[in-house]
Tab-separated table of C-alpha atoms and ligand atoms in Angstrom:
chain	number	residue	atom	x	y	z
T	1246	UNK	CA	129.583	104.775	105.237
T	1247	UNK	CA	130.196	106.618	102.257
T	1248	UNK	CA	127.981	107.398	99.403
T	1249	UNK	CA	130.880	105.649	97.323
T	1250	UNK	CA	131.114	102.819	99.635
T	1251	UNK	CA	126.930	102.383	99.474
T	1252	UNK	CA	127.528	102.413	95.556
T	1253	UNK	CA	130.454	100.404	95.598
T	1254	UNK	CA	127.797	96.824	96.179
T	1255	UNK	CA	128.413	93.000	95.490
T	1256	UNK	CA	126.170	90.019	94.550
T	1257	UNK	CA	123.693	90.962	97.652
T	1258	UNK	CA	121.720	93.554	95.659
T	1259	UNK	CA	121.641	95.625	92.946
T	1260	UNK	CA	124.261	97.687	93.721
T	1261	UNK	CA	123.504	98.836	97.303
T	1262	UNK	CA	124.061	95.910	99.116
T	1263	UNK	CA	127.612	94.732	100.189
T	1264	UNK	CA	127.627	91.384	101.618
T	1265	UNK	CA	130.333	91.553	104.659
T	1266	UNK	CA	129.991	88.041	106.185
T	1267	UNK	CA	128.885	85.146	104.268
T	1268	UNK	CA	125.663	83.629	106.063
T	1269	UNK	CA	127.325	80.777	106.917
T	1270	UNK	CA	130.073	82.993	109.246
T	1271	UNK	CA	127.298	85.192	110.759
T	1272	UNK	CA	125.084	81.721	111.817
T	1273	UNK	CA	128.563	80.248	113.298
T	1274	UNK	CA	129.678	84.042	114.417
T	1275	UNK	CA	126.260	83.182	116.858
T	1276	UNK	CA	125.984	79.165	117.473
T	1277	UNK	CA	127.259	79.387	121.095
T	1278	UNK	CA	125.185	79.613	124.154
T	1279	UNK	CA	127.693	82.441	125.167
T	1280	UNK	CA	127.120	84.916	122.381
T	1281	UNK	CA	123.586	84.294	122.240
T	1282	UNK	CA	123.719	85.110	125.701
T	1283	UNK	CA	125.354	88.164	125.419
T	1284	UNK	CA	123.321	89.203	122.760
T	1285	UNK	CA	120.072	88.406	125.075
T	1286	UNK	CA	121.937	90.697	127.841
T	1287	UNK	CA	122.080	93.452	125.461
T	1288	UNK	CA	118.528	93.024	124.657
T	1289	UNK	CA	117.356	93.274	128.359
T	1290	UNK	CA	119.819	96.458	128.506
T	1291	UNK	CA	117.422	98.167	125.679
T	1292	UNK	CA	120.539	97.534	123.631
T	1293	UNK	CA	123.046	98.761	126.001
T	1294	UNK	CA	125.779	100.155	126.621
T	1295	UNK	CA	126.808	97.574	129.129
T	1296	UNK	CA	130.166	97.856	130.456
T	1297	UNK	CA	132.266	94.326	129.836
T	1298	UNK	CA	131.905	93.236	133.593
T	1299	UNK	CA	128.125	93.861	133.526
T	1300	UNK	CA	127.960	91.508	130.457
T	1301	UNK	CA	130.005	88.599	132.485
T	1302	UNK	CA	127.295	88.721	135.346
T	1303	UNK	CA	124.369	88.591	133.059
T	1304	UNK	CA	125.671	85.759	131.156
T	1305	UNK	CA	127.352	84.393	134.435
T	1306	UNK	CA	130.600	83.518	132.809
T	1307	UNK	CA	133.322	83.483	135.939
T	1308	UNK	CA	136.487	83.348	133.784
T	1309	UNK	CA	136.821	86.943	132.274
T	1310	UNK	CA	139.262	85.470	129.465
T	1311	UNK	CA	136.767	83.423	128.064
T	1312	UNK	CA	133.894	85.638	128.304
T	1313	UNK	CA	136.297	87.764	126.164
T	1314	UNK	CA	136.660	85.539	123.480
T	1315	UNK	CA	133.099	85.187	122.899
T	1316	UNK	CA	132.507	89.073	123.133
T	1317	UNK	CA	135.233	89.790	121.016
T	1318	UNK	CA	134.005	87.406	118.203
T	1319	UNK	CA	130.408	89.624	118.276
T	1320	UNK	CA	132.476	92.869	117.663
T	1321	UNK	CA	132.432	94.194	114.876
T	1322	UNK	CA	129.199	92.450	113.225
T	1323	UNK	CA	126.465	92.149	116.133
T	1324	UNK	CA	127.954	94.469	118.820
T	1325	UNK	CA	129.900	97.618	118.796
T	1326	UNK	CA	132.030	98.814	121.405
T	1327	UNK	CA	131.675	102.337	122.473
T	1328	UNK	CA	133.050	104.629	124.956
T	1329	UNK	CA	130.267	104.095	127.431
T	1330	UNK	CA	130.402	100.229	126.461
T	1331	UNK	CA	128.935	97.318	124.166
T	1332	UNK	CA	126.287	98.268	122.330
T	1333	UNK	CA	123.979	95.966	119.993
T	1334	UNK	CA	124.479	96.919	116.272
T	1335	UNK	CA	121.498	96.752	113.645
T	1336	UNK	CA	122.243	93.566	112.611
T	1337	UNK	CA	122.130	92.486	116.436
T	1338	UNK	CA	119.117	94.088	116.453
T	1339	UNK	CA	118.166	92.394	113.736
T	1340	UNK	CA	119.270	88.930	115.064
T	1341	UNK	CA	117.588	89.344	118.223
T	1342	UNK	CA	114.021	90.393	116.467
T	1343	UNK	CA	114.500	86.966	115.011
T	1344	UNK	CA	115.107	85.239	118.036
T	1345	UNK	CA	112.319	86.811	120.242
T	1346	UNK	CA	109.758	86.590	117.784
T	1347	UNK	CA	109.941	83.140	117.787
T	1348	UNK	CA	109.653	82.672	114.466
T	1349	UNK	CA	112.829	80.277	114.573
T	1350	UNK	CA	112.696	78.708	117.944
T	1351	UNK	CA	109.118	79.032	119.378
T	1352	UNK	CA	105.843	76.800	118.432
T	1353	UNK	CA	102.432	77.863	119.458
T	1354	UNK	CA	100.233	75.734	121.791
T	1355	UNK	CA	97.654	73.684	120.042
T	1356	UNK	CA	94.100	74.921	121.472
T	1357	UNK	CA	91.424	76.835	119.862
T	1358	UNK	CA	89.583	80.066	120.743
T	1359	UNK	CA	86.099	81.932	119.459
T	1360	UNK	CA	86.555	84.145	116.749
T	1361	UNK	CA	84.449	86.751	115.601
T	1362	UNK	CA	82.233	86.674	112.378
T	1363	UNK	CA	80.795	84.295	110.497
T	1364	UNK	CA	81.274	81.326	107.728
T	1365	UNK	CA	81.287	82.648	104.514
T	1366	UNK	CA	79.704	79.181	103.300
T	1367	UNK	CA	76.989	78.427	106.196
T	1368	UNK	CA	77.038	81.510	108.050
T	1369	UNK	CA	77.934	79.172	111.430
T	1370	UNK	CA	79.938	80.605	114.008
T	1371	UNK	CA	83.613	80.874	113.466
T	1372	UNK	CA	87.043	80.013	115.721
T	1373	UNK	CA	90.536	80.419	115.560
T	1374	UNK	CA	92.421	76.912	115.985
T	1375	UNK	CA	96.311	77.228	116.939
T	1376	UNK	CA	98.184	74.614	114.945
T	1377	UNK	CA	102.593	74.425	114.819
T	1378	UNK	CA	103.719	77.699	113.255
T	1379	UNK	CA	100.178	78.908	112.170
T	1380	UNK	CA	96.293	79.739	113.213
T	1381	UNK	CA	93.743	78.550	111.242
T	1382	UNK	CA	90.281	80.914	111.132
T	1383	UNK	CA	88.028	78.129	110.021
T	1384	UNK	CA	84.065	77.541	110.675
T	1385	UNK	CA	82.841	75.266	114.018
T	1386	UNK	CA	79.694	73.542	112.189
T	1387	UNK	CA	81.445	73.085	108.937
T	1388	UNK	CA	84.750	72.994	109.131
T	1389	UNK	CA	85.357	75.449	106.109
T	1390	UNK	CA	88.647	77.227	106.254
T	1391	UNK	CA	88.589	81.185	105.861
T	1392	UNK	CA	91.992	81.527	106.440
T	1393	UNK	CA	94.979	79.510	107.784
T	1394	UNK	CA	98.396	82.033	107.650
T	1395	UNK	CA	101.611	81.041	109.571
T	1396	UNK	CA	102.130	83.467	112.251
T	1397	UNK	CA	105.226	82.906	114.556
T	1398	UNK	CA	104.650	82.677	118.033
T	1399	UNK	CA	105.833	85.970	118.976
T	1400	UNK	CA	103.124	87.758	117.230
T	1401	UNK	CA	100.684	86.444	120.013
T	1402	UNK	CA	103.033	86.791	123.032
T	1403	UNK	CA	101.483	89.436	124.908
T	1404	UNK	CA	97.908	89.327	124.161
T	1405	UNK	CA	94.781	88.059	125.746
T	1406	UNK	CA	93.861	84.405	124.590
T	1407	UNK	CA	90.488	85.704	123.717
T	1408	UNK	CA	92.311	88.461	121.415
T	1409	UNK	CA	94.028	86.003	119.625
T	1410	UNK	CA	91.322	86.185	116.415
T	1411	UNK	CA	91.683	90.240	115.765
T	1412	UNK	CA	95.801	89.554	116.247
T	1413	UNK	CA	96.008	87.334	113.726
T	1414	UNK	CA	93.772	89.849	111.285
T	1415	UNK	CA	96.176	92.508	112.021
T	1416	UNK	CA	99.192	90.503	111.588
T	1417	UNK	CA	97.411	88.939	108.289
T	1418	UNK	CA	96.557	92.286	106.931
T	1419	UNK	CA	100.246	93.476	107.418
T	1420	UNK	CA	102.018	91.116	104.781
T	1421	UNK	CA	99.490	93.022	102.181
T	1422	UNK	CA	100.416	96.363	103.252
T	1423	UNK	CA	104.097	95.186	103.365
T	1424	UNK	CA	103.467	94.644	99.878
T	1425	UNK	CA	101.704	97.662	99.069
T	1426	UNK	CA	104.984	99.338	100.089
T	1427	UNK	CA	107.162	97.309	98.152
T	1428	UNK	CA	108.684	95.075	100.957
T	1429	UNK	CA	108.473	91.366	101.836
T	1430	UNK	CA	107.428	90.834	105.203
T	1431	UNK	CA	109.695	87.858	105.627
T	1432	UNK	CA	113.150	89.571	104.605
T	1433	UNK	CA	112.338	93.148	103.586
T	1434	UNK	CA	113.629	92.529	100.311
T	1435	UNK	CA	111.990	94.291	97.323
T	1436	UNK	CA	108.520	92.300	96.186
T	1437	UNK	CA	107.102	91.765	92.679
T	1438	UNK	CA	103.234	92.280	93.031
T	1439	UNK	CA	100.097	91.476	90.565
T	1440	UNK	CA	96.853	90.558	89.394
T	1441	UNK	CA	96.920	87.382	88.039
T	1442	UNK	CA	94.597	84.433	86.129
T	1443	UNK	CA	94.381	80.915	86.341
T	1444	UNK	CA	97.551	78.984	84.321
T	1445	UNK	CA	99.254	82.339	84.292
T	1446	UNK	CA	103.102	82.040	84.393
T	1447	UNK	CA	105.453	84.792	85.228
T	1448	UNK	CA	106.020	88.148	83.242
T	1449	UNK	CA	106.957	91.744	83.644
T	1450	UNK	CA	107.678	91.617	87.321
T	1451	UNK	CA	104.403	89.481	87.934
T	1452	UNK	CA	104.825	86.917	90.037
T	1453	UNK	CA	103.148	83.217	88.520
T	1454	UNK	CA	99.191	82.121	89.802
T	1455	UNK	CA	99.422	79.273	91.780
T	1456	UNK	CA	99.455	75.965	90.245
T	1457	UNK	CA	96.324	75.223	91.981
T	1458	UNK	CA	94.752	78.111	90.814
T	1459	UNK	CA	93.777	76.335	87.569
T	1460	UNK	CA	90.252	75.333	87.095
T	1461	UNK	CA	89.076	77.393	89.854
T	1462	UNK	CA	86.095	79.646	90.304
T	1463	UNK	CA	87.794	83.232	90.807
T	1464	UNK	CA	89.030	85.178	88.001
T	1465	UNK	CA	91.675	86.340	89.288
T	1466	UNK	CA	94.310	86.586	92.470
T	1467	UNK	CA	97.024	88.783	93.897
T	1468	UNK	CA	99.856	87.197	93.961
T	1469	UNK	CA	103.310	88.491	95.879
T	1470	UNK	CA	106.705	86.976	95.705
T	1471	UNK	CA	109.981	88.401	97.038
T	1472	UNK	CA	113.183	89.053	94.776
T	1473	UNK	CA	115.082	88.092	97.740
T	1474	UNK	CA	114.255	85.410	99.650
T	1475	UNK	CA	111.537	84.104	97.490
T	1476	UNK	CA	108.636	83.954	100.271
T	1477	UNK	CA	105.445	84.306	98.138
T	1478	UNK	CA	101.724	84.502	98.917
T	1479	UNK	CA	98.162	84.734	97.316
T	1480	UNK	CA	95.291	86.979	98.612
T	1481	UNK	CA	91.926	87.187	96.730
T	1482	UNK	CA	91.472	90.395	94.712
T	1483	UNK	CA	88.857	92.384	97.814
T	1484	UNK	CA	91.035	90.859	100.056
T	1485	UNK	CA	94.611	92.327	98.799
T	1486	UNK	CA	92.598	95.798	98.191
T	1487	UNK	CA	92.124	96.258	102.023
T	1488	UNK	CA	95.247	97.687	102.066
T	1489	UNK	CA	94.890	100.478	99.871
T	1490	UNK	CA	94.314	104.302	101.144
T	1491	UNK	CA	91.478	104.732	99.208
T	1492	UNK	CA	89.342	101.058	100.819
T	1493	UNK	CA	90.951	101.979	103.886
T	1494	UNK	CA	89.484	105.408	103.665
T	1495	UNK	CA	86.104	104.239	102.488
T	1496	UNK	CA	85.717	102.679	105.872
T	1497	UNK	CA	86.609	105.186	107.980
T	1498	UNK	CA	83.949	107.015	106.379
T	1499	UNK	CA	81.801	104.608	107.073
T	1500	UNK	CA	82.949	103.809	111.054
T	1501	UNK	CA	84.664	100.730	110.430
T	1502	UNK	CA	88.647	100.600	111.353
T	1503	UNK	CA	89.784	98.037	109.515
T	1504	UNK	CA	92.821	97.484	111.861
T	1505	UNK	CA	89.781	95.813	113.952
T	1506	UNK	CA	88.609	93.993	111.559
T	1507	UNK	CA	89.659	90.914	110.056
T	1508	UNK	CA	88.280	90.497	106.668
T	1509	UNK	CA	86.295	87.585	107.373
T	1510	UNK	CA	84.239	89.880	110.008
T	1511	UNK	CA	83.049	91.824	106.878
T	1512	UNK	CA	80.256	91.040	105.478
T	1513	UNK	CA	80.019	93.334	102.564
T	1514	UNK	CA	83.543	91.771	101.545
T	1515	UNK	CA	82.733	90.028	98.193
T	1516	UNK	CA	85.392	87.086	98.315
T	1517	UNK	CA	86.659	85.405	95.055
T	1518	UNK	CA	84.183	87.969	92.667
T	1519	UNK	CA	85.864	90.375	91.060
T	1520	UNK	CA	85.896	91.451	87.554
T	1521	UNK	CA	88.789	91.075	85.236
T	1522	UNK	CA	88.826	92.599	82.289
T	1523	UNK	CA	92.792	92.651	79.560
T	1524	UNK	CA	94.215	94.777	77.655
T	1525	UNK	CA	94.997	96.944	79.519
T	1526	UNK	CA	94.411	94.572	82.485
T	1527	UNK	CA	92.014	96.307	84.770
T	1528	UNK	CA	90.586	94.293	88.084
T	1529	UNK	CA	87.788	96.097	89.971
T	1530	UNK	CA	86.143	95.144	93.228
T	1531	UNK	CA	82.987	96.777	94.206
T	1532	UNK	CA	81.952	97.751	98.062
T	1533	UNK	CA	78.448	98.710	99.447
T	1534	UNK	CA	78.769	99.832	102.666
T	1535	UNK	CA	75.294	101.382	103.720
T	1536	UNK	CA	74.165	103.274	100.349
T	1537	UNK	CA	77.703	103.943	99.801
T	1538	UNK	CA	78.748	102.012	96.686
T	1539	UNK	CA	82.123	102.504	95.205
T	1540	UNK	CA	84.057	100.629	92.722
T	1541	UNK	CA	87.877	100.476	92.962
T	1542	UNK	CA	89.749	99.928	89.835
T	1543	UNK	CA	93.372	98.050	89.997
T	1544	UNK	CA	95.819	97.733	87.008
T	1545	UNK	CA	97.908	94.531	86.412
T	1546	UNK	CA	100.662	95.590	89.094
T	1547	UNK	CA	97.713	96.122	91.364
T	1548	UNK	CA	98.107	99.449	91.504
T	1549	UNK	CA	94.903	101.883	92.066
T	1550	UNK	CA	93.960	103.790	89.196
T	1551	UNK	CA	90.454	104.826	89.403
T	1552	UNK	CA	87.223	105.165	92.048
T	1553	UNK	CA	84.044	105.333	90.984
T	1554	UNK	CA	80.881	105.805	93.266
T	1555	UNK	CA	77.037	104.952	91.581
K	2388	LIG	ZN1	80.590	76.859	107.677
K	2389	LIG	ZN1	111.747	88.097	101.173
């Protein structure tokens, strides 16, 4: 593609972004068992090439005129055809990463397992409880929830049971580095990011607080929402800076990979106290790790401007 034809964009973005296929022709392009079987085939193939006859046996489609057709109708949007054969095109790729992840057509199995840590209200013991479409990190003697973030099925294929706990951190911390990068972890679209009060509405790129929000005890909340598809989320302020360089560096300093750690392992995690000061909004969050104490400073956008160690 051209640098003209990039530029030349439609309603999908802001000028980058040409939309080829309506959504509604790219879902029906893929509602047969067929296609979605040649797609899987593909998959299997590490994205091929597979030559035509290759793709009949794997789907198992005896009449070559009809495994044809439904090739023919992925050309072109899903699959490419090549010299050395079919070949799955990013947007197959990007179907298929939707498929396996089971985000669309996988549940998790109800159960619970230990977690590591401890309640941040009674200090009891903690476990992870699989629900539909979500784990919830939430305390065994008093039931208090720590977190509860939907997490497809196919983020915990392929781990222990007993890991289940630290996946779910890593997976958690990833929508706030997402974020941190300027992408939405749901459809990589372009995210609006801030610090924000209780009753707070939208302005200047800031995404709204949460209706709930109102009348609570914190001062203040990151809150994300995508441009695109609209998926938004809430993090408190300590939590949210976990993803920055500078906290991230802090605790390598200080032995602790936070990659290992889900926040509700650390103790020295101050959760919902923060200080908020306007004009220009400023949002720090102190950490004492050993005699280490720093305080990070965040602007409006959530966006690090200062460190300070006493
Ligand atoms: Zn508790
Ligand atoms: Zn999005």
């Amino acid at each position: 593609m051209s640098e003209d034809e990039i530029g030349r964009g439609t309603e999908a973005g802001d000028g980058v972004a040409t939309e080829e296929v309506s959504a509604a022709s790219a879902f029906e392009l893929v509602a047969h068992e067929t296609r979605v079987g040649v797609l899987d085939a593909l998959r299997e193939a590490d994205g091929g090439p597979l030559s035509f006859g290759e793709i009949r046996t794997a789907v198992g489609v005896e009449d070559p005129g009809q495994c044809h057709y439904h090739v023919d109708r992925l050309v072109g949007r899903f699959v490419r055809k090549t010299e050395d054969g079919y070949v799955l095109s990013p947007a197959g790729w990007r179907l298929v990463g939707a498929i396996v992840s089971g985000g669309v057509t996988a549940s998790l199995e109800p159960g619970s397992v230990p977690a590591a840590g401890s309640c941040s209200e009674c200090g009891g013991s903690l476990r992870a409880r699989l629900r539909e479409g979500g784990v919830a990190i939430e305390c065994v003697e008093c039931g208090f929830v720590q977190a509860d973030p939907d997490v497809p099925a196919g983020a915990l294929a392929g781990w222990e049971r007993s890991a289940i706990p630290a996946v779910v951190g890593r997976y958690v911390s990833l929508w706030e580095v997402a974020a941190s990068h300027g992408f939405c972890p749901n459809c990589e679209g372009r995210v609006d990011r801030g610090v924000r009060r209780p009753g707070e509405s939208a302005s200047a790129n800031r995404p709204a607080a949460p209706a709930w929000f109102e009348g609570e005890d914190a001062d203040a909340l990151v809150v994300t929402a995508c441009r695109g598809c609209g998926f938004w989320w809430h993090a408190a302020v300590s939590i949210a800076a976990l993803s920055d360089p500078a906290v991230v560096g802090f605790h390598h300093e200080h032995g602790i990979d936070l990659r290992e750690r889900p926040w509700w392992t650390l103790d020295h995690l101050p959760l919902g106290e923060c200080r908020v000061v306007d004009d220009p909004r400023r949002v720090h969050v102190r950490l004492a790790l050993d005699d280490d104490v720093r305080t990070f400073t965040f602007d409006g956008d959530f966006e690090l401007v200062d460190v300070e160690r006493e």
